[in-house]
CSV table of C-alpha atoms and ligand atoms in Angstrom, one decimal:
chain,number,residue,atom,x,y,z
A,1,GLY,CA,38.9,97.5,-30.8
A,2,ALA,CA,40.7,94.3,-31.6
A,3,CYS,CA,41.4,95.3,-35.2
A,4,ASP,CA,43.7,98.2,-34.8
A,5,PHE,CA,47.0,96.2,-34.9
A,6,HIS,CA,49.9,97.7,-36.6
A,7,PHE,CA,51.2,95.6,-39.4
A,8,ASN,CA,54.9,95.5,-40.4
A,9,GLN,CA,56.1,95.0,-44.0
A,10,SER,CA,56.1,91.2,-43.8
A,11,GLY,CA,52.4,91.3,-42.8
A,12,GLY,CA,53.0,90.1,-39.3
A,13,VAL,CA,51.8,92.0,-36.2
A,14,GLU,CA,54.5,94.3,-35.0
A,15,ARG,CA,55.9,93.8,-31.6
A,16,MET,CA,57.6,96.3,-29.4
A,17,LYS,CA,61.0,95.6,-28.2
A,18,ILE,CA,61.1,96.5,-24.5
A,19,ALA,CA,64.1,96.4,-22.2
A,20,PHE,CA,64.0,95.6,-18.5
A,21,PHE,CA,67.1,96.7,-16.7
A,22,ASP,CA,68.3,96.0,-13.1
A,23,SER,CA,71.6,95.7,-11.2
A,24,GLY,CA,70.8,92.0,-10.9
A,25,MET,CA,68.0,89.5,-10.5
A,26,GLY,CA,65.5,91.8,-8.8
A,27,GLY,CA,64.3,93.2,-12.2
A,28,LEU,CA,63.0,89.7,-13.0
A,29,THR,CA,60.1,90.5,-10.6
A,30,VAL,CA,59.0,93.3,-12.9
A,31,LEU,CA,59.7,91.3,-16.1
A,32,ASN,CA,57.7,88.3,-14.7
A,33,HIS,CA,54.7,90.6,-14.1
A,34,ALA,CA,55.0,92.1,-17.6
A,35,LEU,CA,55.1,88.6,-19.2
A,36,LYS,CA,51.7,88.0,-17.7
A,37,ILE,CA,50.1,91.3,-18.7
A,38,LEU,CA,51.8,91.8,-22.1
A,39,PRO,CA,52.4,88.3,-23.5
A,40,ARG,CA,53.1,89.3,-27.1
A,41,GLU,CA,55.9,91.9,-26.8
A,42,GLU,CA,59.6,91.2,-27.3
A,43,PHE,CA,61.5,91.5,-24.0
A,44,ILE,CA,65.1,92.0,-23.3
A,45,PHE,CA,66.3,91.6,-19.8
A,46,TYR,CA,69.6,93.2,-18.7
A,47,ALA,CA,71.2,92.4,-15.3
A,48,ASP,CA,74.4,94.3,-14.5
A,49,GLU,CA,75.8,91.2,-12.9
A,50,ASP,CA,79.4,92.6,-13.0
A,51,ASN,CA,78.4,95.4,-10.7
A,52,VAL,CA,75.6,94.2,-8.5
A,53,PRO,CA,74.8,95.3,-5.8
A,54,TYR,CA,74.2,99.0,-6.6
A,55,GLY,CA,72.6,99.9,-3.3
A,56,THR,CA,75.7,100.1,-1.3
A,57,LYS,CA,77.9,101.9,-3.9
A,58,SER,CA,78.3,105.6,-4.6
A,59,ARG,CA,75.8,107.5,-6.7
A,60,GLU,CA,78.5,108.5,-9.1
A,61,ASP,CA,79.4,104.8,-9.7
A,62,VAL,CA,75.8,103.8,-10.1
A,63,LEU,CA,75.2,106.6,-12.6
A,64,LYS,CA,78.1,105.4,-14.7
A,65,PHE,CA,76.9,101.8,-14.6
A,66,VAL,CA,73.4,102.8,-15.7
A,67,ASP,CA,74.7,105.0,-18.5
A,68,GLU,CA,76.7,102.1,-19.9
A,69,ALA,CA,73.8,99.7,-19.7
A,70,PHE,CA,71.6,102.3,-21.5
A,71,GLY,CA,74.1,102.7,-24.2
A,72,PHE,CA,74.0,99.0,-24.8
A,73,LEU,CA,70.2,98.8,-24.8
A,74,ILE,CA,69.7,101.7,-27.1
A,75,ALA,CA,72.1,100.0,-29.6
A,76,GLN,CA,69.8,96.9,-29.4
A,77,GLY,CA,67.1,99.1,-30.9
A,78,VAL,CA,64.7,98.9,-27.9
A,79,GLY,CA,61.5,101.1,-28.0
A,80,ALA,CA,61.3,101.6,-24.3
A,81,ILE,CA,63.4,100.9,-21.2
A,82,VAL,CA,61.9,99.9,-17.9
A,83,VAL,CA,64.4,100.6,-15.1
A,84,ALA,CA,63.3,97.7,-13.0
A,85,CYS,CA,65.5,98.8,-10.1
A,86,ASN,CA,64.5,101.4,-7.5
A,87,THR,CA,68.1,102.3,-6.8
A,88,ALA,CA,69.0,103.0,-10.5
A,89,THR,CA,65.7,104.9,-10.8
A,90,SER,CA,66.5,107.0,-7.8
A,91,VAL,CA,70.1,107.8,-9.0
A,92,ALA,CA,69.9,108.0,-12.8
A,93,VAL,CA,66.4,108.2,-14.4
A,94,LYS,CA,66.4,112.0,-14.6
A,95,GLU,CA,69.8,112.0,-16.3
A,96,MET,CA,68.8,109.2,-18.7
A,97,ARG,CA,65.6,111.1,-19.7
A,98,LYS,CA,67.7,114.2,-20.5
A,99,LYS,CA,69.9,112.1,-22.7
A,100,TYR,CA,67.4,109.9,-24.5
A,101,SER,CA,64.0,110.6,-25.9
A,102,LEU,CA,62.5,107.0,-25.8
A,103,PRO,CA,60.1,106.2,-23.0
A,104,ILE,CA,62.0,105.4,-19.8
A,105,ILE,CA,59.8,103.9,-17.0
A,106,GLY,CA,61.2,103.9,-13.5
A,107,MET,CA,60.2,102.2,-10.3
A,108,GLU,CA,58.5,104.1,-7.5
A,109,PRO,CA,58.1,102.5,-4.0
A,110,ALA,CA,54.4,101.8,-3.6
A,111,LEU,CA,53.9,104.4,-0.8
A,112,LYS,CA,51.0,106.1,-2.6
A,113,VAL,CA,49.3,102.7,-3.0
A,114,ALA,CA,49.6,102.1,0.8
A,115,LEU,CA,48.4,105.6,1.7
A,116,ASP,CA,45.4,105.4,-0.8
A,117,LEU,CA,44.4,102.1,0.9
A,118,PHE,CA,45.0,103.3,4.5
A,119,PRO,CA,45.3,107.1,4.6
A,120,ASN,CA,46.3,107.7,8.2
A,121,ARG,CA,48.3,104.6,9.0
A,122,LYS,CA,52.1,104.3,9.0
A,123,VAL,CA,54.0,102.6,6.2
A,124,LEU,CA,57.4,100.9,6.4
A,125,VAL,CA,59.2,101.5,3.2
A,126,THR,CA,62.1,99.0,2.7
A,127,ALA,CA,64.7,99.7,0.1
A,128,THR,CA,68.4,99.9,-0.5
A,129,ALA,CA,70.6,102.5,1.4
A,130,ILE,CA,71.0,104.6,-1.8
A,131,THR,CA,67.2,104.7,-2.3
A,132,ILE,CA,66.3,105.7,1.2
A,133,THR,CA,68.9,108.4,1.5
A,134,GLY,CA,68.1,109.8,-2.0
A,135,GLU,CA,66.3,113.0,-3.0
A,136,LYS,CA,63.7,111.1,-5.0
A,137,ILE,CA,62.1,109.4,-2.1
A,138,ARG,CA,62.2,112.6,0.0
A,139,LEU,CA,60.3,114.4,-2.7
A,140,LEU,CA,57.8,111.5,-3.0
A,141,ILE,CA,57.1,111.7,0.8
A,142,GLU,CA,56.8,115.4,0.6
A,143,LYS,CA,54.3,115.2,-2.3
A,144,LEU,CA,52.2,112.7,-0.4
A,145,HIS,CA,52.4,114.7,2.8
A,146,ALA,CA,53.7,111.5,4.5
A,147,GLU,CA,56.4,112.9,6.6
A,148,ASN,CA,54.8,111.5,9.8
A,149,LEU,CA,53.6,108.3,8.2
A,150,ALA,CA,56.5,106.9,6.1
A,151,GLU,CA,59.4,105.2,7.9
A,152,LEU,CA,62.4,104.1,5.8
A,153,LYS,CA,64.5,100.9,6.4
A,154,ALA,CA,67.4,99.6,4.4
A,155,LEU,CA,67.7,95.8,4.0
A,156,PRO,CA,70.9,95.4,2.0
A,157,ARG,CA,71.5,91.8,2.8
A,158,LEU,CA,68.4,90.7,1.0
A,159,VAL,CA,70.1,91.7,-2.3
A,160,GLU,CA,73.0,89.3,-1.5
A,161,PHE,CA,70.6,86.5,-0.4
A,162,ALA,CA,68.6,86.9,-3.7
A,163,GLU,CA,71.6,86.9,-5.9
A,164,ARG,CA,72.8,83.6,-4.5
A,165,GLN,CA,69.3,82.1,-4.6
A,166,GLU,CA,69.1,81.8,-0.9
A,167,PHE,CA,65.4,82.6,-0.8
A,168,LYS,CA,64.3,80.8,2.4
A,169,SER,CA,66.7,79.9,5.1
A,170,ALA,CA,67.4,80.3,8.8
A,171,ALA,CA,69.8,83.1,8.0
A,172,VAL,CA,67.2,85.0,6.0
A,173,GLU,CA,64.7,84.6,8.7
A,174,GLU,CA,67.1,85.6,11.4
A,175,TYR,CA,68.2,88.7,9.5
A,176,LEU,CA,64.6,89.9,8.8
A,177,ARG,CA,63.4,89.2,12.4
A,178,GLY,CA,66.4,91.2,13.7
A,179,GLU,CA,65.9,94.1,11.3
A,180,LEU,CA,62.1,94.3,11.9
A,181,ALA,CA,62.2,93.7,15.7
A,182,ASP,CA,62.0,97.3,16.7
A,183,TYR,CA,58.8,98.3,14.8
A,184,ASP,CA,55.5,98.4,16.6
A,185,PHE,CA,53.5,97.0,13.6
A,186,GLU,CA,50.2,97.7,15.3
A,187,LYS,CA,50.7,101.3,14.0
A,188,PHE,CA,51.5,100.2,10.4
A,189,SER,CA,49.1,99.3,7.6
A,190,SER,CA,51.8,98.0,5.3
A,191,LEU,CA,55.3,97.2,4.3
A,192,VAL,CA,56.5,98.4,0.9
A,193,LEU,CA,59.0,96.5,-1.1
A,194,GLY,CA,61.0,99.4,-2.4
A,195,CYS,CA,63.7,97.2,-4.0
A,196,THR,CA,62.9,94.7,-6.7
A,197,HIS,CA,65.1,92.1,-5.1
A,198,PHE,CA,62.9,92.0,-2.0
A,199,ASN,CA,60.0,90.1,-3.7
A,200,TYR,CA,61.9,86.9,-3.3
A,201,PHE,CA,61.4,87.0,0.4
A,202,LYS,CA,57.6,87.6,0.7
A,203,ASP,CA,57.0,84.2,2.3
A,204,THR,CA,59.4,84.9,5.2
A,205,LEU,CA,58.1,88.4,5.6
A,206,ARG,CA,54.5,87.1,5.7
A,207,GLU,CA,55.5,84.8,8.5
A,208,ILE,CA,57.1,87.5,10.5
A,209,LEU,CA,54.6,90.4,10.0
A,210,PRO,CA,51.2,90.5,11.8
A,211,SER,CA,48.5,89.5,9.3
A,212,HIS,CA,47.0,93.0,9.1
A,213,VAL,CA,50.2,94.4,7.5
A,214,LYS,CA,50.0,94.3,3.7
A,215,ILE,CA,53.1,93.6,1.6
A,216,LEU,CA,53.0,96.0,-1.4
A,217,ASP,CA,55.3,96.4,-4.4
A,218,GLY,CA,55.5,98.7,-7.4
A,219,ASN,CA,55.3,96.1,-10.2
A,220,ALA,CA,51.7,96.7,-11.3
A,221,GLY,CA,52.2,100.5,-11.2
A,222,THR,CA,55.3,100.2,-13.3
A,223,ILE,CA,53.7,98.0,-16.0
A,224,ASN,CA,50.6,100.3,-16.1
A,225,GLU,CA,52.9,103.2,-16.6
A,226,LEU,CA,54.7,101.3,-19.4
A,227,ILE,CA,51.4,100.6,-21.1
A,228,ARG,CA,50.4,104.3,-20.8
A,229,ARG,CA,53.7,105.7,-22.0
A,230,THR,CA,54.1,103.3,-25.0
A,231,ASN,CA,50.4,103.3,-26.1
A,232,LEU,CA,50.4,99.5,-25.6
A,233,ASN,CA,46.8,98.7,-25.0
A,234,SER,CA,46.6,95.8,-22.6
A,235,SER,CA,43.4,94.2,-23.9
A,236,LYS,CA,44.8,94.3,-27.5
A,237,ASN,CA,48.2,93.1,-26.4
A,238,LEU,CA,46.7,90.4,-24.3
A,239,ILE,CA,46.1,88.3,-27.4
A,240,PRO,CA,49.2,86.0,-27.4
A,241,SER,CA,51.3,86.1,-30.4
A,242,PRO,CA,51.5,82.9,-32.6
A,243,GLN,CA,54.9,82.1,-31.3
A,244,SER,CA,55.3,83.6,-27.8
A,245,LEU,CA,58.8,85.0,-27.5
A,246,VAL,CA,61.2,83.9,-24.8
A,247,PRO,CA,63.0,87.0,-23.4
A,248,LYS,CA,66.6,87.5,-24.3
A,249,PHE,CA,68.9,87.7,-21.3
A,250,PHE,CA,72.0,89.8,-21.0
A,251,TYR,CA,74.5,90.0,-18.1
A,252,SER,CA,76.4,93.4,-18.3
A,253,GLY,CA,76.2,93.3,-22.1
A,254,ARG,CA,76.9,89.6,-22.7
A,255,ARG,CA,74.1,87.5,-24.1
A,256,VAL,CA,73.3,84.6,-21.7
A,257,THR,CA,73.2,81.4,-23.8
A,258,ASP,CA,74.7,78.8,-21.4
A,259,SER,CA,72.0,76.3,-20.5
A,260,ALA,CA,73.0,76.0,-16.8
A,261,GLU,CA,72.7,79.8,-16.5
A,262,LEU,CA,69.4,79.9,-18.3
A,263,ALA,CA,68.2,77.1,-15.9
A,264,ARG,CA,69.3,79.3,-13.0
A,265,LEU,CA,67.2,82.2,-14.4
A,266,GLY,CA,64.3,79.8,-14.7
A,267,LYS,CA,64.6,79.1,-11.0
A,268,PHE,CA,64.3,82.8,-10.2
A,269,LEU,CA,61.2,83.1,-12.3
A,270,ARG,CA,59.6,80.1,-10.6
A,271,ARG,CA,60.3,81.5,-7.2
A,272,LEU,CA,58.6,84.7,-8.2
A,273,ASP,CA,55.5,82.8,-9.4
A,274,GLU,CA,55.4,81.2,-5.9
A,275,MET,CA,55.8,84.6,-4.2
A,276,GLU,CA,53.1,86.2,-6.3
A,277,ALA,CA,50.6,83.9,-4.5
A,278,VAL,CA,51.8,85.3,-1.1
A,279,THR,CA,49.5,88.3,-0.2
B,301,DGL,N1,67.1,95.8,-7.4
B,301,DGL,C1,67.6,97.1,-7.0
B,301,DGL,C2,66.5,98.0,-6.5
B,301,DGL,O1,65.3,97.8,-6.8
B,301,DGL,C3,68.8,97.2,-6.0
B,301,DGL,C4,69.6,96.1,-5.7
B,301,DGL,C5,71.1,96.5,-5.6
B,301,DGL,O2,71.5,97.0,-4.5
B,301,DGL,O3,71.8,96.4,-6.6
B,301,DGL,O4,66.7,98.9,-5.7
């Protein structure tokens, strides 16, 4: 019930320190969702801005970047790490779980969600090149027996557009129309956003796709998994803390304190709030 809070020595309600990690600004999608579901935890957001994008680099390089970020986050004393990046999950989550015993929650493209909703319709899974050529997605497709239903498409330029806050423009529209032109969407139930950077473009996608095609992401699934793995109970943790904590932001291990940069982060989060309304 509502009384089983854990109290720390100072008598206050203990919060859990949870890290969200991404190559860049895509992970804010997952953080933004978490802030709404779990308003009283302490969040750290780490964007590897020195090395973004990951999706076009070698697996070896990405593994090294993720390993460095994890070392930093562990030193911050976090109780769990959400890998809010499909690419980093695909490449490195297995290794990180071998190395560290804290809960590590990865992203999974919402293919299962799509197939549960529409069992025999095709699904277009969009992601980075590393994710769609990786073993992890191949195993997921196999597990779901979706060999004939899942089609994979890399949309690497969306990562660049997102990083420079070019959310809606003629160039974005032209790029997406071009990349999606060859699909017969009558056969598809849904398009899965298999890269956390892609949520910034839901409005343009909505304009391009026929209205029956659902746009699905893995954010809710990831946060549900976080709650399960950390024993955070969402109804208990829904009670806002007396002073709601603003997340701490880091770029590749450097704390972001500059007010112009914090304002830029605010613009990403506002964009995500707008995109959450696009269904
Ligand atoms: N945000 C990352 C993902 O979810 C990848 C972006 C990148 O290429 O760095 O896959």
